[in-house]
Short mmCIF file of C-alpha atoms and ligand atoms in Angstrom, two decimals:
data_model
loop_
_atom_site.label_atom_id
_atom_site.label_comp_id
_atom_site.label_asym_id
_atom_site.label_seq_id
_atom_site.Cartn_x
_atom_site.Cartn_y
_atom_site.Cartn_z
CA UNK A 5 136.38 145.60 61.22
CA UNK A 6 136.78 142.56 63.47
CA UNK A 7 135.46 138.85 62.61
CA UNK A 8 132.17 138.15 64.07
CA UNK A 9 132.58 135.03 67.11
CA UNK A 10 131.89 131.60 66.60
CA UNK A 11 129.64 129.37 69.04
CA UNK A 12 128.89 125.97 69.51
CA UNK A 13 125.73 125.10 71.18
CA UNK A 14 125.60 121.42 72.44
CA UNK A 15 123.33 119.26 74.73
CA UNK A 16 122.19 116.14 74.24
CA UNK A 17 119.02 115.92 72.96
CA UNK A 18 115.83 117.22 74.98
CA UNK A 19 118.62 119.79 77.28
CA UNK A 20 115.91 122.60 75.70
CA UNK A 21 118.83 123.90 73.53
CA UNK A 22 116.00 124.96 71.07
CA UNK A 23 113.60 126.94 73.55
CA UNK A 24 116.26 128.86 75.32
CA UNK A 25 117.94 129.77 71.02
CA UNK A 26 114.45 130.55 70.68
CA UNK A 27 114.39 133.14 73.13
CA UNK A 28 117.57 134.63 72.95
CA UNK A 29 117.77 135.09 69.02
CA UNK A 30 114.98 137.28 68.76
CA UNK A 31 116.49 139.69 71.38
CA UNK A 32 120.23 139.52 70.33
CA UNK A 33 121.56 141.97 67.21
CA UNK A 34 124.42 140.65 65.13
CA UNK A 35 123.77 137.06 65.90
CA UNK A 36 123.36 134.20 63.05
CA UNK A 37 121.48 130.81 63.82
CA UNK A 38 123.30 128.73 61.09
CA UNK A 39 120.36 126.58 59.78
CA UNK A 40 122.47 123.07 59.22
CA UNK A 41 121.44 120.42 56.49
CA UNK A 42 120.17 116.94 57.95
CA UNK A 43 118.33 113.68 56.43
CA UNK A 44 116.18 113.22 59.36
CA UNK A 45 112.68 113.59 58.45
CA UNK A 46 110.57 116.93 59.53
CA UNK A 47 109.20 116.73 62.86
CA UNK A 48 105.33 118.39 63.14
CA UNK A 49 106.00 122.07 62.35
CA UNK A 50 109.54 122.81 61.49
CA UNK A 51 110.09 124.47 57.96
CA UNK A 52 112.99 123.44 55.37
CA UNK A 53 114.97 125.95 55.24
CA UNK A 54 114.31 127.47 58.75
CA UNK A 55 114.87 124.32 61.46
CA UNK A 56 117.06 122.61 58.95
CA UNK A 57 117.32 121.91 55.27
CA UNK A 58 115.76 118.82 54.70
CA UNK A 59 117.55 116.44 52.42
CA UNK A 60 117.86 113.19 50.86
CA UNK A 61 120.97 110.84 51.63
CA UNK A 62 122.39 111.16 48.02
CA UNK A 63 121.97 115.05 48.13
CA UNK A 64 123.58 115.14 51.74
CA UNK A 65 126.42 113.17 50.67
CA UNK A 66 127.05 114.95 47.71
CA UNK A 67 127.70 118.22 49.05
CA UNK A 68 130.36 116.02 51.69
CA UNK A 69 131.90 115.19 47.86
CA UNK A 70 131.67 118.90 47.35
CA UNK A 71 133.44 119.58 50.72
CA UNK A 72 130.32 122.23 51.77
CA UNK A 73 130.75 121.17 55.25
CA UNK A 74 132.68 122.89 58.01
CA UNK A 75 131.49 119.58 59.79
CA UNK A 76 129.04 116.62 59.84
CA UNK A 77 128.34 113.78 61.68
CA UNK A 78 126.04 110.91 61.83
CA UNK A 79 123.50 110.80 65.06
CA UNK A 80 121.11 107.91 65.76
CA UNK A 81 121.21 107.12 62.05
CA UNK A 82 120.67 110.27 60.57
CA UNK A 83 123.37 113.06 58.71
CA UNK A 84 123.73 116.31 60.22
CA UNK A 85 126.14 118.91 58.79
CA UNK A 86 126.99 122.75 58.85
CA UNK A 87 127.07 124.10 55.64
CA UNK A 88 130.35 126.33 55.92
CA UNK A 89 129.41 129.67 53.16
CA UNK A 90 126.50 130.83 55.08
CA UNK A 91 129.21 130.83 58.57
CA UNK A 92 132.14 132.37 57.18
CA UNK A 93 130.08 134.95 55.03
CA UNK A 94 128.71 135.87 58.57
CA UNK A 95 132.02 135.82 60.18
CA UNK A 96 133.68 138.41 57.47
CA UNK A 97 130.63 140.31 58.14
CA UNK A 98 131.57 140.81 61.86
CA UNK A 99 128.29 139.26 62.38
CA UNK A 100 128.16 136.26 65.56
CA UNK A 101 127.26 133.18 64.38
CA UNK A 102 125.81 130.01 66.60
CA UNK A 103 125.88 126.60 65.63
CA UNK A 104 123.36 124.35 67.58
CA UNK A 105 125.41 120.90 67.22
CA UNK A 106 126.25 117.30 68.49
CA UNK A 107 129.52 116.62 70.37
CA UNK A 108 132.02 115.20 67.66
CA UNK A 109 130.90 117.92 65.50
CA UNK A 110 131.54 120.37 67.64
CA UNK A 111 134.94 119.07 68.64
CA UNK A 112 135.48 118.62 64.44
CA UNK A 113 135.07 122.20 64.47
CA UNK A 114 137.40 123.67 67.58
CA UNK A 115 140.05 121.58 65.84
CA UNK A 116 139.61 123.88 62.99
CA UNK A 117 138.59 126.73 64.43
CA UNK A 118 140.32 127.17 67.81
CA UNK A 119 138.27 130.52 68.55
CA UNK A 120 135.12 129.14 68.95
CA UNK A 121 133.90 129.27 71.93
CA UNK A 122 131.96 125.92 72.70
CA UNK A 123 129.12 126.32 75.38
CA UNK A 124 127.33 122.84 76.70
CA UNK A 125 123.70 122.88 77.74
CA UNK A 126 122.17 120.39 80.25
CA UNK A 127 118.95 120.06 82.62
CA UNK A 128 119.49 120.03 86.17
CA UNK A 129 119.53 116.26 86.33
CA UNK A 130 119.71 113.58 83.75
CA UNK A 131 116.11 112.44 84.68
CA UNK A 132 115.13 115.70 83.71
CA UNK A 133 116.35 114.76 80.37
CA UNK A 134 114.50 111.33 80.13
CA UNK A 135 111.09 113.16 81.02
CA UNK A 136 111.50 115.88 78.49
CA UNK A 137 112.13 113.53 75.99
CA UNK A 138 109.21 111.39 76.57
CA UNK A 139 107.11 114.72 76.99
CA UNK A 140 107.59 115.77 73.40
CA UNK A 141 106.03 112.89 72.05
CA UNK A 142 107.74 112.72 68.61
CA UNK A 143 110.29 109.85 69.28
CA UNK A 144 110.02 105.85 69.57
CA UNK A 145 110.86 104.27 72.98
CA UNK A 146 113.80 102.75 70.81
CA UNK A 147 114.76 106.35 69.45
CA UNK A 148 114.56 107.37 73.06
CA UNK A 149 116.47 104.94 74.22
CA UNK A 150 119.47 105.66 71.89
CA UNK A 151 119.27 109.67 72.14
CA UNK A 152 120.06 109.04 76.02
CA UNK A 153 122.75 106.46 75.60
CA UNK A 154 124.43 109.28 73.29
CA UNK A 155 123.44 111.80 76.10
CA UNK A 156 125.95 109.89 78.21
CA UNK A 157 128.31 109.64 75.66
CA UNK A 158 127.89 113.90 75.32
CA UNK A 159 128.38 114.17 78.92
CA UNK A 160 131.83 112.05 78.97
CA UNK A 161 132.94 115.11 76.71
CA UNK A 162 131.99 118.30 78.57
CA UNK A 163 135.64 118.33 79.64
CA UNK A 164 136.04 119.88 76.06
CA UNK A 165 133.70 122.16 76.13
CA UNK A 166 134.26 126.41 77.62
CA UNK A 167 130.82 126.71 79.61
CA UNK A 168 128.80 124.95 80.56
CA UNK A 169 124.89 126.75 80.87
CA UNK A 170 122.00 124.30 83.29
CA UNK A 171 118.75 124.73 81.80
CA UNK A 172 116.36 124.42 84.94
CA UNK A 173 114.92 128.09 84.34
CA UNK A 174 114.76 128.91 80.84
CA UNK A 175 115.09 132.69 81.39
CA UNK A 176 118.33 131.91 83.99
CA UNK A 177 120.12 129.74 80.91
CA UNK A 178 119.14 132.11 78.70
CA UNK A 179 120.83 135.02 80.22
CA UNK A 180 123.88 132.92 80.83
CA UNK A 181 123.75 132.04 77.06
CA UNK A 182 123.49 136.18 76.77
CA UNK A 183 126.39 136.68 78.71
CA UNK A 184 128.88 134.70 77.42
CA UNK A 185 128.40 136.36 74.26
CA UNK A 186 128.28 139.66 75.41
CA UNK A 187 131.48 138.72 77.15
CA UNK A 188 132.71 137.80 73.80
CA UNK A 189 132.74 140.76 72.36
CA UNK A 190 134.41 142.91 74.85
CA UNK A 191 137.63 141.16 74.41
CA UNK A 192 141.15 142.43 73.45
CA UNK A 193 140.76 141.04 69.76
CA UNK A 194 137.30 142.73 69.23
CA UNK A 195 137.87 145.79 71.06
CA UNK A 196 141.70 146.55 69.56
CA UNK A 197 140.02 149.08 67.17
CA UNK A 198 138.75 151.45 69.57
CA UNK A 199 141.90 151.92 71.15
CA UNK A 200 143.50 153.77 67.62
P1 5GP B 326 117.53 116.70 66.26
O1 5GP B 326 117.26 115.50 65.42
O2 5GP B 326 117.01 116.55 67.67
O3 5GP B 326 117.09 117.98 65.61
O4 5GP B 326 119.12 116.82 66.38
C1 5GP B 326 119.88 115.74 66.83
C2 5GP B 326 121.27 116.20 67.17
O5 5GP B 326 121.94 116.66 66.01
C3 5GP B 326 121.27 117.38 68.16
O6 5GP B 326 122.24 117.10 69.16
C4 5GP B 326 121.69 118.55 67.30
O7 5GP B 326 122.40 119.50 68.08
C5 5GP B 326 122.60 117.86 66.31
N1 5GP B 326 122.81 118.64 65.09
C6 5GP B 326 121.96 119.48 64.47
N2 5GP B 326 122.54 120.03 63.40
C7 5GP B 326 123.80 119.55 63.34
C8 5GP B 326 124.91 119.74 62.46
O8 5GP B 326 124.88 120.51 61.52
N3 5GP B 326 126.04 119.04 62.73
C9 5GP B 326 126.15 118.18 63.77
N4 5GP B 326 127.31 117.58 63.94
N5 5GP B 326 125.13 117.98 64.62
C10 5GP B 326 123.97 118.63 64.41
#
C-alpha cells in the first residue's frame, strides 16, 4: 500500500482557512485534520483536543525537549506545533493528512518532507482580510494589527508555496482545495500498484 499525501494549509490569519477545512473534511474519505498543540488561549467555542490541544508554556516546551514536533513556531507571541505520531501514523496508514499552519512552519516542514504539497489560501484582496478580521470580534486592535503585518510577511513567501486557492466563494476554494487532492492521488507514485 502507498503512503497517504501530506498538505500544508496556509493563509494568514482571517483567509477563512477554517470555514472552507470545515466544509471539505466532512465530505472527503481518507483525509486527517492533524489537531496541532498551541499556548494560545481558547477562543469562544473551540474544544481541546478538537481545534487544538491547549497547553501551558512549560508543557509545550517540553514536548520541543522531547522532539514531538515535526515543526513549531512562535506567532504573535504564542507556540504552535504539529505533533509528528498522530501524522506519520496516518501517513503509514495510506490515510491523507492536512496540516492547517503558519508560513515558517510550513517551509520547516517541505525541508523535511519534500512531498508535501503546500497549498496557500488568501481572500480576493488584502482588505478583505482586514474586514474579516475585525468581523470576528475575538482579537485586540493591537492583535489585529500584528496578525496583518505577519499577513504581509506570509504573502512575501507564496513563492514557496505549490497552489495557491482565493477564498472569495467558499464553495469555489473549496472545490479547488478538493481538487488538488484528488489530483494527488492519481499520480504515478500512488497509482504504481494498479499497474501489477
Ligand atoms: P490561530 O491563533 O488563528 O488559531 O492560528 C494562528 C496561526 O497559527 C495560523 O496561521 C495557523 O495556521 C497557525 N498554526 C496553527 N497550528 C499550527 C502549528 O501546529 N504549527 C505552526 N507552525 N503554525 C500553526
Amino acid at each position: 500500500m502507498s503512503k497517504g499525501n501530506l498538505f500544508i494549509v496556509t493563509g494568514p490569519s482571517g483567509a477563512g482557512k477554517g470555514t472552507v477545512l470545515g466544509r471539505l473534511l466532512p465530505t472527503m474519505e481518507q483525509l486527517q485534520y492533524s489537531v496541532s498543540a498551541t499556548t494560545r488561549v481558547p477562543r469562544e467555542g473551540e474544544e481541546d483536543g478538537v481545534n487544538y490541544y491547549f497547553l501551558n508554556r512549560n508543557d509545550f516546551l517540553n514536548m520541543v525537549d522531547r522532539g514531538e514536533f515535526l515543526e513549531y513556531a512562535e506567532y504573535v507571541g504564542n507556540f504552535y506545533g504539529t505533533p509528528a505520531g498522530p501524522v506519520d501514523e496516518c501517513l503509514e496508514k495510506g490515510v491523507d493528512v492536512i496540516l492547517e499552519i503558519e508560513v515558517q512552519g510550513a517551509l520547516t516542514v517541505k525541508s523535511k518532507r519534500p512531498e508535501a504539497k503546500l497549498v496557500f489560501i488568501i481572500p480576493p484582496t488584502f482588505a478583505d482580510l482586514e474586514l474579516r478580521l475585525r468581523s470576528r470580534g475575538s482579537e485586540s486592535d493591537e492583535v489585529i494589527a500584528k496578525r496583518l503585518e505577519k499577513a504581509k510577511e506570509e504573502y512575501s513567501m507564496a513563492n514557496h508555496y505549490d497552489y495557491i486557492v482565493c477564498n472569495g466563494e467558499v464553495e469555489q476554494a473549496v472545490e479547488e482545495l478538493r481538487s488538488i487532492i484528488k489530483a494527488a492521488r492519481c499520480t504515478v507514485d500512488r497509482r504504481i500498484n494498479l499497474l501489477r
